[in-house]
Short mmCIF file of C-alpha atoms in Angstrom, two decimals:
data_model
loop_
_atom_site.label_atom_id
_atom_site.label_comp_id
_atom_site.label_asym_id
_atom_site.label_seq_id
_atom_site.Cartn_x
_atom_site.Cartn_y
_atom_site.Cartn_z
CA UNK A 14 -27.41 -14.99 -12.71
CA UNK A 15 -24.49 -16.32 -14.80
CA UNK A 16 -21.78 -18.17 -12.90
CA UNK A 17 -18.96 -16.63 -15.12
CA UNK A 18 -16.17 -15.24 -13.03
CA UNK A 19 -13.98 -12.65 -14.54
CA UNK A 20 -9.72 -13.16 -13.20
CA UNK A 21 -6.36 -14.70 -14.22
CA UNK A 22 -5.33 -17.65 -15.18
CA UNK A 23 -1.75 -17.92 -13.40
CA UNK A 24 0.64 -20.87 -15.36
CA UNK A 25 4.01 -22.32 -14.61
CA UNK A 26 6.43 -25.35 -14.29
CA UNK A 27 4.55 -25.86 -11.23
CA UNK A 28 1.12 -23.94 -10.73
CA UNK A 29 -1.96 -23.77 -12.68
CA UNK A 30 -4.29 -21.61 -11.24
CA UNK A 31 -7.43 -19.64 -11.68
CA UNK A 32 -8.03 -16.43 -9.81
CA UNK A 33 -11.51 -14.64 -9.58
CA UNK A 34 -14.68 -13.60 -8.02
CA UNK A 35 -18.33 -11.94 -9.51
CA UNK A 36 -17.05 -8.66 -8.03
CA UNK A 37 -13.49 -8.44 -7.45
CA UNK A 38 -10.20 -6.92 -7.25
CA UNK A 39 -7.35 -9.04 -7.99
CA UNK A 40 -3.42 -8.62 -7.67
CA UNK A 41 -0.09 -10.57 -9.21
CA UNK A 42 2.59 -8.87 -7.22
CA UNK A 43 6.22 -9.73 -7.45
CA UNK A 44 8.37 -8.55 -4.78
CA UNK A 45 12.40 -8.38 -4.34
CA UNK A 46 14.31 -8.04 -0.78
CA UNK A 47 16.35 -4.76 -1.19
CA UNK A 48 19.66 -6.98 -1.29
CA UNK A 49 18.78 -8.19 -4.71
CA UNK A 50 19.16 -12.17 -3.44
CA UNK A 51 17.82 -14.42 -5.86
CA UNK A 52 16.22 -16.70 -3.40
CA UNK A 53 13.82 -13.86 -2.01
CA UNK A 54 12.31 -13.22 -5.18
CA UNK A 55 8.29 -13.61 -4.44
CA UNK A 56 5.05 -13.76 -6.08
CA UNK A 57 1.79 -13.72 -5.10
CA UNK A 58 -1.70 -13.84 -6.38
CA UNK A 59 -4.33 -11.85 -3.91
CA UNK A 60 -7.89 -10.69 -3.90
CA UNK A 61 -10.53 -9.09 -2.59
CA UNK A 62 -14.35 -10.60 -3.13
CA UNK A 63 -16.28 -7.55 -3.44
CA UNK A 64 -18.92 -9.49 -2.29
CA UNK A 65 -18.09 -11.16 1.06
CA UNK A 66 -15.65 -8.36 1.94
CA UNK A 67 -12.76 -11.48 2.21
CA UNK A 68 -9.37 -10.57 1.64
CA UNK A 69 -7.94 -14.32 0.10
CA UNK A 70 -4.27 -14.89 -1.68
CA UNK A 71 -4.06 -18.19 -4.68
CA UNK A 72 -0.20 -18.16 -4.63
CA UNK A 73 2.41 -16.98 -2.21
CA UNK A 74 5.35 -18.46 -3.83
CA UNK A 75 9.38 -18.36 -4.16
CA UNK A 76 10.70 -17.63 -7.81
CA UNK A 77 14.02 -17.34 -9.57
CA UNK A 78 15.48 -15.03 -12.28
CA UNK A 79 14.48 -16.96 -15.22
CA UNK A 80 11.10 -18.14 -14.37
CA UNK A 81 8.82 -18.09 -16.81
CA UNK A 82 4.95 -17.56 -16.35
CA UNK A 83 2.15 -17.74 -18.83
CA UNK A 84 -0.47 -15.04 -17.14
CA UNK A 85 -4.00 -14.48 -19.02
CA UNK A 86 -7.56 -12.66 -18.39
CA UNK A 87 -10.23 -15.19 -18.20
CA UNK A 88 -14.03 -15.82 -17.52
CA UNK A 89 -14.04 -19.23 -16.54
CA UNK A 90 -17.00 -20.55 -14.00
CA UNK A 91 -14.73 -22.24 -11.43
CA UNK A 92 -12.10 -21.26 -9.83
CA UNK A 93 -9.06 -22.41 -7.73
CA UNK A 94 -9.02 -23.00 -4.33
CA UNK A 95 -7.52 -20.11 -2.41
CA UNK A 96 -7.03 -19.11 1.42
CA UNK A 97 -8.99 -16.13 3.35
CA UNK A 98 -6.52 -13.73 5.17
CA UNK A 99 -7.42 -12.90 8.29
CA UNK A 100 -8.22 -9.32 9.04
CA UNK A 101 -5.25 -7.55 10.36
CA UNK A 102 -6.29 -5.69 13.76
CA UNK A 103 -6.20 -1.83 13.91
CA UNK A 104 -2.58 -0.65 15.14
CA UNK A 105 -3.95 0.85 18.25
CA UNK A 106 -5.18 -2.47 19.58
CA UNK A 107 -1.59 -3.99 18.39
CA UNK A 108 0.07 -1.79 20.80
CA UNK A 109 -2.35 -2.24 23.21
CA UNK A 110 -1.39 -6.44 23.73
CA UNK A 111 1.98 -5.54 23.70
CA UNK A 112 4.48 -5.38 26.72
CA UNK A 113 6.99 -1.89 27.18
CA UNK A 114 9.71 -4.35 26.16
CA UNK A 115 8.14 -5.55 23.17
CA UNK A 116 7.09 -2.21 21.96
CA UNK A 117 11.35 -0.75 22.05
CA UNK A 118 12.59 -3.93 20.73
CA UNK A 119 9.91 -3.16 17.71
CA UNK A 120 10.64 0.34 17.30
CA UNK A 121 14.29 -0.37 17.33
CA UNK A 122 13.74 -2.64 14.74
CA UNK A 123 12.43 -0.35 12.97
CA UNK A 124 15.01 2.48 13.86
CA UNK A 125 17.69 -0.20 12.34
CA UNK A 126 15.42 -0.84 9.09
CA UNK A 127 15.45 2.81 8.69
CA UNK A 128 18.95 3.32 9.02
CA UNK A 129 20.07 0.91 6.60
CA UNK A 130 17.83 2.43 3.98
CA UNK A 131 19.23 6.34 4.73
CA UNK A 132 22.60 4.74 4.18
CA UNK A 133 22.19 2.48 1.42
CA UNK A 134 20.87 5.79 -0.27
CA UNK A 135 23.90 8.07 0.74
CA UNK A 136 21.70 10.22 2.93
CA UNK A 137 23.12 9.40 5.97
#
């Protein structure tokens, strides 16, 4: 069987990396707070080996307006070194570990996060 793994090659200023499995299913995502502020502009490079069912992330980094990133599709036979995620629990058991307390303080969280989106959109 070939080693030849199909993926990105991620380069900046800073970063060179290659992303990629035999079977996978890769993601650059670049993310913005809802404020627009500069410093919490985000990208990451994420995965999923088909194979080994591990969910694993190259890059989690802070960017700025301005960056500049060379990003390419590549068979290369090595890789980078990444990080496995670890497998978030089902919501049920979540709420299960957590106290009364801990459960309103979260849903007023989100009650607040919620609010501030109906009025940032005029709805409310």
């Amino acid at each position: 069987m070939s080693n030849t793994k199909l993926g990105f090659e991620f380069i900046d200023n800073e970063s060179y990396i290659i992303a990629g499995f035999h079977k996978v299913s890769l993601s650059i995502i670049f993310t913005k707070d809802e404020e627009g502020i500069e410093s919490e502009l985000n990208v990451s490079i994420t995965g999923l080996n088909l194979e080994s069912d591990e969910s694993v992330e190259w890059l989690n980094k802070n960017i700025k307006i301005g960056d500049e990133f060379i990003i390419k599709v590549k068979e290369t036979d090595s890789i980078s070194p990444y990080r496995v995620k670890e497998k978030p629990l089902p919501y049920a058991e979540v709420l299960a570990k957590m106290s009364e307390e801990e459960i309103l303080a979260m849903k007023f969280k989100q009650f607040k996060y919620l609010e501030k989106k109906l009025k940032s959109k005029g709805l409310i």
